[in-house]
């Protein structure tokens, strides 16, 4: 961790333990006396919120697994039974299902925070990449978890996504069958998805450990984007940020509780209360809301690109949209981290966020419907334009802006930014 | 003093016995790792009982002319349509180069067989195809709901239109609906279709490229 340890064992037992397994020292240096920039705002609280939600999902998930039956004939009924017959099953199932949504809300805000304040820039590239790995694992875990209740959307969502694999040249069909463990989405698929859905959160927890390790080497970034230079730039993590994070966590949990108790199904889809039927496709297959922007990108590619047909092109664009995040630290050529001091790029970023939300809107709609009822303006075209902008932001705008943009003057230090005036 | 089995690889020296041991041990570990990994990868493939469930029999005499049924085979739908003369004529009138996918996609015939209607049916009146859209696997709608612009099937998910030979004509689906391996059990008069054939049955199924 950054700086020498300041831990002093207080009692004989602590001293004895510290000589053998300095685990209290590790916790103290990481979460008590860890020097943290004094200017962190509430956008920095989502890391803590995410840690809480990972725990909520694991604990509620382990409980649900005690009652869930991973069989194509019983899975749907077993989830209904959990919500009706199992003591407090209605609560724990609601926590788990809504917890996934709140987990994704927090991770998206955490990622936008990183994009806005340049958290991915040197020396935090590995920290960022580990974060993208966690995000990918979350996507896989969430996808497989959504299959488990074995409703119509579970089944057909799984069908559509696994069929994407079939778009890969040469190996696609064999790979799809390998994934299914049969000739279609079925019992074997459900069973293995349950196994992997149970496993992956622990993999996420391990990568979160690396993520925090990689965070504690350079320390936190901060809203002005300057490195910590002196001790005056920092505050100890405890009590300053334990309290700030704690407050944010409580507020976030209050909103969560509103959904868990009063709107438990509002984020779900009505079709998922119909048991999976391999012979009937729902009229309108939509994934969970947190995949919608990527679903829109998938559907935006309706044309062949050279030897790549539209189907494979859509798949490549969808995975490319996440894959490009891995190389973001090297695409953004600007040395200035925070968008506060990047007057032009800041606007492009705001459009990027709006575009990402817009893609989500397109993903939820039928591509052939008209946007706001405007004749001829199909959601497909909006999706295509926003997909273009999504990639242009990373491939053209960020590399170019680092060269042509003149950043605003930055304060001399974090301390000066905080104590000098309110407006940094 | 030089040692025969001393430290490996200083420049220009002959490989020592230790170099050999390193490479041999590394090679054994790599092969061993692969051998251990293989069962753990292969276990994901369809199991023996799944493969064994691979055939069904359907009495198609219950399907009147101008109607269709959907049966379950290998966990997914199979369409059996008893086609009218008009539907057959419509399918046969299509030129090959009007098809986005010119392959017959017929499991009974070699890959690359031209996708004429004759190469997709054993008896012209019965069209039997797998019922998952080749785009993303949805079940296309047929006679009961929407036959699309080519009188065959229409996939509501992303708007693929199939003709009366279940060939893709318009929309994002890349391939024709595939024809499963099947034959009429018991010869020419039989109305009993067996879908999913053993190699023995497949060689006597009566299919031929036309």
XYZ file of C-alpha atoms in Angstrom:
634
model
C 0.000 0.000 0.000
C 1.146 3.553 -0.444
C 3.440 4.827 2.265
C 4.853 3.028 5.288
C 2.476 1.322 7.658
C 1.309 3.379 10.628
C -0.346 0.487 12.417
C 0.622 0.049 16.080
C -0.691 -3.127 17.701
C -2.535 -2.009 20.811
C -2.776 -5.211 22.810
C -0.608 -8.244 23.378
C -2.875 -10.425 21.288
C -2.731 -8.003 18.365
C 1.066 -7.907 18.644
C 1.213 -11.702 18.729
C -1.055 -11.940 15.664
C 0.762 -9.165 13.792
C 4.045 -11.111 13.996
C 2.362 -14.144 12.487
C -0.413 -12.935 10.163
C -0.486 -9.125 9.798
C -4.101 -9.125 8.709
C -5.205 -6.351 11.073
C -2.319 -4.268 9.755
C -3.558 -4.882 6.195
C -7.064 -3.772 7.096
C -5.807 -0.771 9.048
C -3.516 0.419 6.269
C -6.171 -0.170 3.601
C -9.325 1.135 5.210
C -8.429 3.164 8.298
C -5.297 5.206 7.822
C -5.235 4.982 4.036
C -4.353 8.450 2.719
C -7.215 9.524 0.439
C -7.487 12.735 -1.611
C -9.457 15.261 0.427
C -11.616 16.388 -2.486
C -13.502 13.194 -3.427
C -17.147 13.877 -4.274
C -20.144 11.559 -4.106
C -19.333 10.004 -7.461
C -16.529 8.249 -5.596
C -18.938 6.429 -3.288
C -20.112 3.932 -5.864
C -17.107 1.657 -5.294
C -18.282 1.069 -1.751
C -21.881 0.711 -2.897
C -20.787 -1.931 -5.403
C -18.949 -3.887 -2.709
C -22.141 -3.907 -0.630
C -24.226 -5.097 -3.575
C -21.804 -7.868 -4.432
C -22.299 -9.098 -0.875
C -26.088 -8.717 -1.064
C -26.181 -10.749 -4.277
C -23.943 -13.494 -2.917
C -25.793 -13.862 0.376
C -29.297 -13.727 -1.134
C -28.178 -15.977 -3.985
C -26.819 -18.670 -1.684
C -30.133 -18.667 0.159
C -32.134 -18.903 -3.074
C -29.983 -21.831 -4.211
C -31.206 -23.738 -1.163
C -34.745 -23.666 -2.594
C -34.238 -23.425 -6.333
C -34.464 -26.509 -8.573
C -32.358 -26.376 -11.719
C -34.605 -28.520 -13.869
C -36.579 -27.506 -16.928
C -39.759 -29.022 -15.465
C -39.433 -27.532 -11.971
C -37.324 -24.372 -12.228
C -40.211 -22.015 -12.970
C -42.407 -23.488 -10.254
C -39.589 -23.532 -7.729
C -39.069 -19.778 -8.155
C -42.810 -19.187 -7.762
C -42.722 -21.378 -4.673
C -39.872 -19.320 -3.235
C -41.901 -16.132 -3.615
C -45.097 -17.643 -2.172
C -44.339 -20.485 0.230
C -40.771 -20.199 1.528
C -40.613 -18.061 4.704
C -39.404 -14.617 3.631
C -38.725 -16.049 0.185
C -40.665 -13.133 -1.309
C -38.161 -10.776 0.316
C -34.989 -12.607 -0.555
C -36.035 -13.288 -4.143
C -36.974 -9.635 -4.552
C -33.640 -8.539 -3.095
C -31.761 -10.752 -5.514
C -33.719 -9.824 -8.640
C -33.778 -6.089 -7.893
C -30.267 -6.253 -6.477
C -29.006 -7.160 -9.946
C -30.531 -3.986 -11.369
C -29.147 -1.807 -8.584
C -25.765 -3.461 -8.989
C -25.768 -2.467 -12.648
C -26.984 1.077 -11.965
C -24.062 1.504 -9.570
C -21.531 -0.028 -11.945
C -22.635 2.223 -14.808
C -22.356 5.326 -12.617
C -18.962 4.082 -11.394
C -17.820 3.637 -15.011
C -19.122 7.026 -16.161
C -17.298 8.525 -13.177
C -14.129 6.863 -14.418
C -14.695 8.124 -17.951
C -15.416 11.696 -16.837
C -12.532 12.057 -14.424
C -10.005 10.111 -16.510
C -9.607 7.394 -13.897
C -8.245 5.046 -16.570
C -5.135 7.102 -17.274
C -1.592 6.315 -16.179
C -0.736 4.997 -13.666
C -4.192 3.393 -13.283
C -4.511 1.417 -16.541
C -4.470 -1.990 -14.839
C -6.994 -0.771 -12.283
C -9.292 0.236 -15.144
C -8.778 -3.000 -17.079
C -9.577 -5.067 -13.993
C -12.745 -3.024 -13.696
C -13.720 -3.879 -17.273
C -13.043 -7.547 -16.486
C -15.378 -7.297 -13.480
C -18.007 -5.654 -15.687
C -17.747 -8.468 -18.257
C -18.067 -11.067 -15.504
C -21.114 -9.219 -14.182
C -22.682 -9.300 -17.642
C -22.112 -13.063 -17.910
C -23.378 -13.684 -14.380
C -26.455 -11.518 -14.878
C -27.263 -13.183 -18.187
C -27.078 -16.692 -16.753
C -28.981 -15.662 -13.648
C -31.829 -14.322 -15.763
C -32.135 -17.717 -17.469
C -32.672 -19.576 -14.184
C -36.347 -18.650 -13.500
C -37.070 -20.365 -16.830
C -39.763 -17.972 -17.979
C -40.399 -17.091 -21.590
C -37.909 -14.196 -21.573
C -35.360 -16.359 -19.771
C -35.618 -19.026 -22.407
C -35.777 -16.827 -25.478
C -33.150 -14.424 -24.211
C -30.850 -17.407 -23.782
C -31.826 -18.636 -27.236
C -31.031 -15.345 -28.941
C -27.733 -14.797 -27.136
C -26.453 -18.346 -27.601
C -27.446 -18.196 -31.247
C -25.087 -15.248 -31.600
C -22.265 -17.730 -31.023
C -23.467 -19.555 -34.120
C -22.544 -16.492 -36.147
C -18.847 -17.226 -35.688
C -17.357 -18.709 -38.834
C -16.378 -22.411 -38.986
C -16.649 -23.231 -35.265
C -19.921 -21.419 -34.554
C -22.315 -24.371 -34.771
C -20.118 -26.782 -32.811
C -19.439 -24.150 -30.169
C -23.146 -23.424 -29.783
C -23.958 -27.099 -29.307
C -21.124 -27.368 -26.805
C -22.546 -24.440 -24.875
C -26.074 -25.876 -24.962
C -25.045 -29.433 -24.179
C -27.779 -30.497 -26.548
C -29.488 -29.438 -29.734
C -31.260 -26.479 -28.241
C -31.456 -24.487 -25.030
C -32.663 -27.131 -22.602
C -32.055 -29.043 -19.393
C -28.297 -29.298 -19.871
C -28.087 -25.560 -20.559
C -30.130 -24.646 -17.494
C -28.104 -26.908 -15.236
C -24.718 -25.586 -16.317
C -25.896 -21.978 -16.199
C -26.904 -22.565 -12.576
C -23.477 -23.989 -11.800
C -21.677 -21.082 -13.458
C -24.047 -18.487 -12.015
C -23.091 -19.748 -8.563
C -19.386 -19.753 -9.406
C -18.857 -16.427 -11.142
C -19.702 -14.087 -8.243
C -16.791 -15.581 -6.327
C -14.559 -14.994 -9.332
C -15.857 -11.417 -9.327
C -14.993 -11.132 -5.636
C -11.457 -12.285 -6.381
C -11.034 -9.765 -9.205
C -12.485 -7.077 -6.918
C -9.633 -7.946 -4.545
C -7.144 -7.300 -7.349
C -9.056 -4.144 -8.318
C -8.686 -2.748 -4.783
C -5.051 -3.813 -4.665
C -4.414 -1.999 -7.946
C -6.285 1.005 -6.523
C -4.169 1.144 -3.395
C -0.863 1.253 -5.242
C -1.328 4.700 -6.882
C -4.208 5.634 -4.543
C -7.517 7.221 -5.558
C -7.875 9.598 -8.427
C -9.919 12.694 -7.660
C -12.133 15.310 -9.298
C -9.333 17.703 -10.247
C -7.204 14.889 -11.598
C -3.987 15.940 -9.886
C -1.753 13.449 -8.130
C -1.387 13.622 -4.384
C 1.794 15.595 -3.676
C 1.825 16.256 0.056
C 0.067 14.917 3.117
C -2.066 18.074 3.089
C -3.730 16.819 -0.078
C -5.126 13.826 1.769
C -7.357 12.758 4.626
C -7.317 9.402 6.389
C -9.899 7.047 4.928
C -11.429 6.613 8.357
C -13.463 8.451 9.523
C -13.738 10.845 6.585
C -14.580 8.420 3.802
C -16.040 5.597 5.836
C -18.678 8.126 6.884
C -19.113 9.617 3.414
C -19.354 6.172 1.770
C -21.585 4.966 4.578
C -24.002 7.839 4.074
C -24.167 7.202 0.326
C -24.673 3.487 0.896
C -27.585 4.154 3.234
C -29.262 6.547 0.787
C -28.782 4.061 -2.052
C -30.146 1.216 0.072
C -33.215 3.308 0.881
C -34.020 3.618 -2.819
C -33.295 -0.098 -3.174
C -35.738 -0.850 -0.353
C -38.488 1.077 -2.152
C -38.138 -1.293 -5.071
C -37.700 -4.448 -2.982
C -40.794 -3.796 -0.894
C -43.127 -1.729 -3.059
C -42.119 -2.250 -6.693
C -40.656 -5.766 -6.629
C -41.560 -6.682 -10.202
C -41.503 -3.335 -11.944
C -38.042 -3.909 -13.434
C -38.984 -7.377 -14.674
C -40.834 -8.334 -17.810
C -44.407 -9.632 -17.856
C -43.505 -12.427 -20.285
C -41.160 -13.924 -17.727
C -44.179 -14.931 -15.652
C -45.070 -17.403 -18.393
C -43.170 -20.668 -18.211
C -40.603 -21.264 -20.950
C -42.113 -22.746 -24.113
C -39.688 -23.837 -26.843
C -42.458 -23.732 -29.447
C -43.709 -20.185 -28.913
C -41.556 -17.104 -29.226
C -42.747 -13.962 -27.398
C -43.785 -11.234 -29.797
C -41.010 -8.942 -28.674
C -37.853 -10.329 -27.088
C -36.012 -7.796 -24.975
C -33.085 -8.419 -22.658
C -32.802 -6.997 -19.164
C -32.510 -3.211 -19.209
C -28.808 -3.241 -18.416
C -28.010 -4.965 -21.709
C -30.222 -2.773 -23.870
C -27.529 -0.413 -25.236
C -25.486 -3.383 -26.408
C -28.579 -5.050 -27.837
C -29.179 -1.862 -29.855
C -25.592 -1.983 -31.153
C -26.087 -5.640 -32.090
C -29.169 -4.769 -34.116
C -27.679 -1.625 -35.657
C -25.495 -3.640 -38.015
C -28.015 -4.594 -40.684
C -25.587 -4.509 -43.601
C -22.673 -6.684 -44.708
C -19.203 -5.221 -44.216
C -16.972 -6.789 -46.871
C -16.719 -10.509 -46.091
C -18.452 -10.076 -42.710
C -22.192 -10.659 -42.957
C -24.643 -8.548 -40.982
C -25.183 -11.133 -38.245
C -21.491 -11.607 -37.482
C -20.964 -7.868 -37.874
C -23.570 -7.186 -35.208
C -21.944 -9.649 -32.840
C -18.504 -8.154 -33.413
C -19.837 -4.627 -32.887
C -21.534 -5.634 -29.655
C -18.471 -7.290 -28.173
C -16.274 -4.572 -29.667
C -18.271 -1.970 -27.750
C -17.037 -3.522 -24.505
C -13.679 -4.655 -25.857
C -12.749 -1.107 -26.806
C -12.839 -0.172 -23.113
C -9.775 -2.364 -22.588
C -7.637 -0.143 -24.824
C -9.206 3.158 -23.737
C -6.157 4.160 -21.634
C -4.128 4.243 -24.842
C -6.781 5.831 -27.027
C -7.152 8.954 -24.899
C -4.044 10.934 -25.734
C -4.655 13.820 -23.335
C -2.518 14.133 -20.243
C -5.314 16.012 -18.475
C -7.405 13.569 -16.490
C -10.447 15.496 -15.402
C -13.037 16.700 -17.908
C -13.404 19.806 -15.737
C -10.366 21.177 -17.521
C -11.229 19.867 -20.980
C -13.803 22.363 -22.310
C -14.410 20.636 -25.665
C -14.133 16.990 -24.711
C -16.481 17.608 -21.808
C -19.296 18.258 -24.275
C -18.428 15.184 -26.286
C -18.570 13.220 -23.041
C -22.013 14.591 -22.188
C -23.212 13.548 -25.645
C -21.604 10.167 -25.080
C -23.649 9.620 -21.911
C -26.796 10.821 -23.678
C -25.937 8.518 -26.587
C -25.496 5.522 -24.304
C -28.908 6.194 -22.751
C -30.340 6.683 -26.238
C -28.948 3.311 -27.290
C -30.734 1.797 -24.325
C -33.949 3.382 -25.553
C -33.378 1.962 -29.053
C -32.671 -1.466 -27.567
C -36.048 -1.483 -25.841
C -37.985 -0.568 -28.994
C -38.840 -2.368 -32.164
C -36.202 -1.229 -34.708
C -38.911 -0.528 -37.291
C -40.969 1.745 -35.031
C -40.678 5.484 -35.448
C -38.856 7.639 -32.907
C -41.418 9.887 -31.168
C -43.818 8.975 -33.954
C -41.827 10.910 -36.548
C -42.695 9.315 -39.878
C -39.715 7.557 -41.470
C -37.339 8.094 -38.523
C -36.943 4.492 -37.432
C -35.329 3.458 -34.158
C -32.963 1.493 -36.365
C -31.534 4.705 -37.818
C -31.192 6.334 -34.402
C -29.472 3.174 -33.161
C -27.106 3.206 -36.110
C -26.235 6.860 -35.595
C -25.641 6.400 -31.867
C -23.579 3.255 -32.485
C -21.454 5.293 -34.864
C -21.032 8.003 -32.231
C -20.208 5.441 -29.510
C -17.268 4.118 -31.475
C -16.270 7.533 -32.840
C -15.986 8.847 -29.280
C -13.282 6.300 -28.485
C -11.576 5.936 -31.856
C -11.677 9.488 -33.220
C -12.694 12.077 -30.626
C -10.529 11.059 -27.661
C -7.310 10.515 -29.674
C -7.846 13.762 -31.579
C -8.875 15.968 -28.663
C -5.668 15.200 -26.793
C -3.834 16.879 -29.649
C -6.042 19.820 -30.646
C -7.755 20.805 -27.407
C -6.329 23.523 -25.178
C -7.067 22.518 -21.589
C -8.089 25.061 -18.993
C -5.691 26.114 -16.288
C -5.583 23.674 -13.417
C -5.018 24.434 -9.732
C -1.563 23.959 -8.288
C -2.556 21.129 -5.978
C -5.497 19.245 -4.542
C -5.164 21.287 -1.369
C -5.300 24.531 -3.350
C -8.327 23.261 -5.270
C -10.217 22.545 -2.063
C -9.117 25.346 0.209
C -8.389 28.016 -2.409
C -11.942 28.627 -3.577
C -15.169 26.766 -3.994
C -14.870 26.725 -7.737
C -11.791 24.813 -8.739
C 36.193 -26.415 -14.515
C 33.263 -27.214 -16.769
C 30.509 -29.401 -15.553
C 28.577 -31.586 -17.918
C 25.291 -31.098 -16.117
C 25.964 -27.517 -15.001
C 23.896 -24.367 -15.444
C 22.061 -24.205 -18.780
C 22.463 -22.148 -21.758
C 25.407 -19.713 -21.454
C 25.931 -18.396 -24.967
C 27.402 -20.646 -27.568
C 27.588 -23.689 -25.360
C 26.184 -27.053 -26.225
C 22.815 -27.754 -24.593
C 23.439 -29.400 -21.285
C 21.638 -32.339 -19.762
C 19.787 -29.879 -17.546
C 18.460 -28.032 -20.601
C 17.142 -31.308 -21.872
C 15.463 -32.069 -18.564
C 13.831 -28.612 -18.488
C 12.438 -28.986 -21.973
C 11.335 -32.583 -21.454
C 9.656 -31.758 -18.140
C 7.970 -28.708 -19.623
C 6.767 -30.752 -22.593
C 5.323 -33.472 -20.376
C 3.591 -30.867 -18.211
C 2.061 -29.182 -21.278
C 0.800 -32.444 -22.755
C -0.443 -33.569 -19.345
C -2.240 -30.279 -18.843
C -3.932 -30.682 -22.210
C -4.932 -34.256 -21.446
C -6.467 -33.229 -18.145
C -8.222 -30.219 -19.695
C -9.840 -32.208 -22.490
C -12.362 -34.211 -20.410
C -13.345 -31.037 -18.590
C -14.060 -29.317 -21.888
C -15.659 -32.267 -23.658
C -18.123 -32.965 -20.805
C -20.067 -29.915 -21.965
C -20.975 -31.590 -25.268
C -24.359 -33.359 -25.669
C -24.416 -36.466 -23.467
C -25.124 -39.973 -24.727
C -28.740 -39.958 -23.564
C -29.299 -36.589 -25.204
C -27.954 -37.995 -28.447
C -30.066 -41.125 -28.025
C -33.241 -39.049 -27.823
C -32.473 -37.817 -31.289
C -35.303 -39.426 -33.293
C -39.112 -39.238 -33.386
C -41.900 -40.720 -35.516
C -44.779 -38.606 -36.790
C -47.909 -39.788 -38.587
C -48.347 -37.074 -41.206
C -51.688 -38.400 -42.413
C -53.212 -36.224 -39.676
C -52.077 -33.077 -41.485
C -54.677 -32.025 -44.088
C -53.662 -30.338 -47.300
C -53.065 -26.649 -46.770
C -52.241 -26.899 -43.091
C -49.232 -27.484 -40.902
C -48.231 -28.875 -37.547
C -45.297 -28.224 -35.266
C -43.641 -31.113 -33.482
C -40.883 -31.158 -30.888
C -37.613 -32.748 -31.938
C -34.331 -32.438 -30.084
C -35.759 -29.737 -27.829
C -36.901 -27.513 -30.662
C -39.747 -27.170 -33.141
C -40.031 -28.927 -36.496
C -42.558 -27.635 -39.028
C -44.468 -30.138 -41.139
C -46.564 -28.441 -43.808
C -48.845 -30.341 -46.160
C -48.491 -28.043 -49.132
C -51.116 -27.191 -51.701
C -50.432 -27.449 -55.437
C -50.147 -23.644 -55.550
C -47.569 -23.591 -52.776
C -45.512 -26.247 -54.517
C -45.753 -24.427 -57.834
C -44.772 -21.169 -56.163
C -41.704 -22.765 -54.582
C -40.660 -24.437 -57.844
C -41.017 -21.265 -59.905
C -38.275 -19.464 -57.975
C -34.976 -19.027 -59.815
C -31.929 -20.109 -57.835
C -30.241 -16.731 -58.108
C -33.270 -15.074 -56.498
C -32.307 -16.808 -53.240
C -30.101 -15.120 -50.641
C -28.963 -18.626 -49.622
C -28.526 -20.931 -52.612
C -27.660 -23.993 -50.521
C -30.364 -26.625 -49.983
C -29.417 -26.824 -46.250
C -30.620 -30.381 -46.305
C -29.064 -32.774 -43.806
C -29.979 -35.684 -46.094
C -27.942 -34.342 -49.006
C -24.318 -33.229 -49.329
C -23.440 -29.665 -48.356
C -23.451 -27.380 -51.374
C -26.469 -28.993 -53.005
C -28.401 -26.296 -54.931
C -31.380 -25.003 -52.982
C -34.136 -25.872 -55.437
C -37.439 -26.912 -53.929
C -36.901 -30.445 -55.226
C -33.741 -30.691 -53.142
C -35.594 -29.741 -49.960
C -38.448 -32.257 -49.970
C -38.692 -36.023 -50.204
C -42.305 -35.828 -51.334
C -43.329 -32.472 -52.799
C -46.519 -32.267 -50.760
C -44.741 -32.538 -47.401
C -42.277 -29.856 -46.432
C -40.425 -30.738 -43.228
C -37.980 -28.210 -41.770
C -36.511 -27.250 -38.415
C -38.474 -24.372 -36.962
C -35.864 -22.043 -35.487
C -35.105 -18.916 -37.477
C -31.509 -19.045 -38.688
C -30.980 -15.502 -37.484
C -31.257 -15.801 -33.703
C -33.385 -18.873 -33.146
C -36.914 -17.509 -32.708
C -39.821 -19.632 -33.921
C -41.223 -18.063 -37.101
C -44.988 -17.670 -37.477
C -46.753 -19.719 -40.145
C -50.232 -20.418 -41.494
C -51.990 -19.763 -38.202
C -50.697 -16.214 -37.825
C -48.529 -14.659 -40.513
C -46.918 -16.254 -43.558
C -44.920 -13.177 -44.539
C -44.487 -11.757 -48.012
C -43.549 -15.109 -49.589
C -46.425 -17.246 -48.205
C -44.166 -19.375 -46.031
C -43.136 -18.168 -42.588
C -42.478 -14.816 -40.999
C -40.170 -14.350 -38.026
C -41.558 -11.618 -35.759
C -38.289 -11.015 -33.925
C -36.356 -9.286 -36.679
C -38.552 -9.623 -39.731
C -37.220 -12.537 -41.780
C -39.488 -13.786 -44.567
C -39.381 -17.434 -45.705
C -41.046 -18.836 -48.824
C -43.169 -21.957 -49.331
C -39.992 -24.019 -49.391
C -38.898 -22.380 -46.091
C -36.056 -20.641 -47.855
C -34.986 -17.223 -46.616
C -36.074 -14.528 -49.055
C -35.776 -11.283 -47.155
C -34.573 -10.142 -43.739
C -31.561 -10.693 -41.515
C -31.594 -14.499 -41.402
C -28.556 -15.780 -43.308
C -29.712 -19.310 -44.180
C -32.731 -21.341 -45.254
C -34.557 -23.239 -42.524
C -32.645 -26.531 -42.449
C -34.194 -29.836 -43.459
C -33.626 -32.495 -40.764
C -32.603 -36.007 -41.700
C -35.845 -37.914 -42.158
C -37.562 -40.527 -44.330
C -40.877 -42.254 -44.715
C -40.650 -45.385 -42.639
C -41.962 -48.365 -44.523
C -41.626 -47.159 -48.079
C -43.593 -45.240 -50.664
C -47.108 -45.721 -49.300
C -46.187 -44.907 -45.724
C -47.362 -41.764 -43.970
C -45.085 -42.395 -41.004
C -42.169 -39.977 -40.973
C -39.108 -40.768 -38.913
C -37.013 -37.719 -38.083
C -33.442 -38.312 -36.934
C -31.934 -41.305 -38.697
C -29.290 -43.873 -37.901
C -26.532 -44.160 -40.538
C -28.200 -47.355 -41.750
C -31.561 -45.677 -42.234
C -29.964 -42.627 -43.787
C -28.374 -44.707 -46.522
C -31.776 -46.168 -47.478
C -33.842 -43.035 -47.030
C -34.532 -42.490 -50.729
C -33.020 -39.007 -50.867
C -31.144 -38.020 -54.019
C -29.913 -34.759 -55.471
C -32.154 -33.757 -58.332
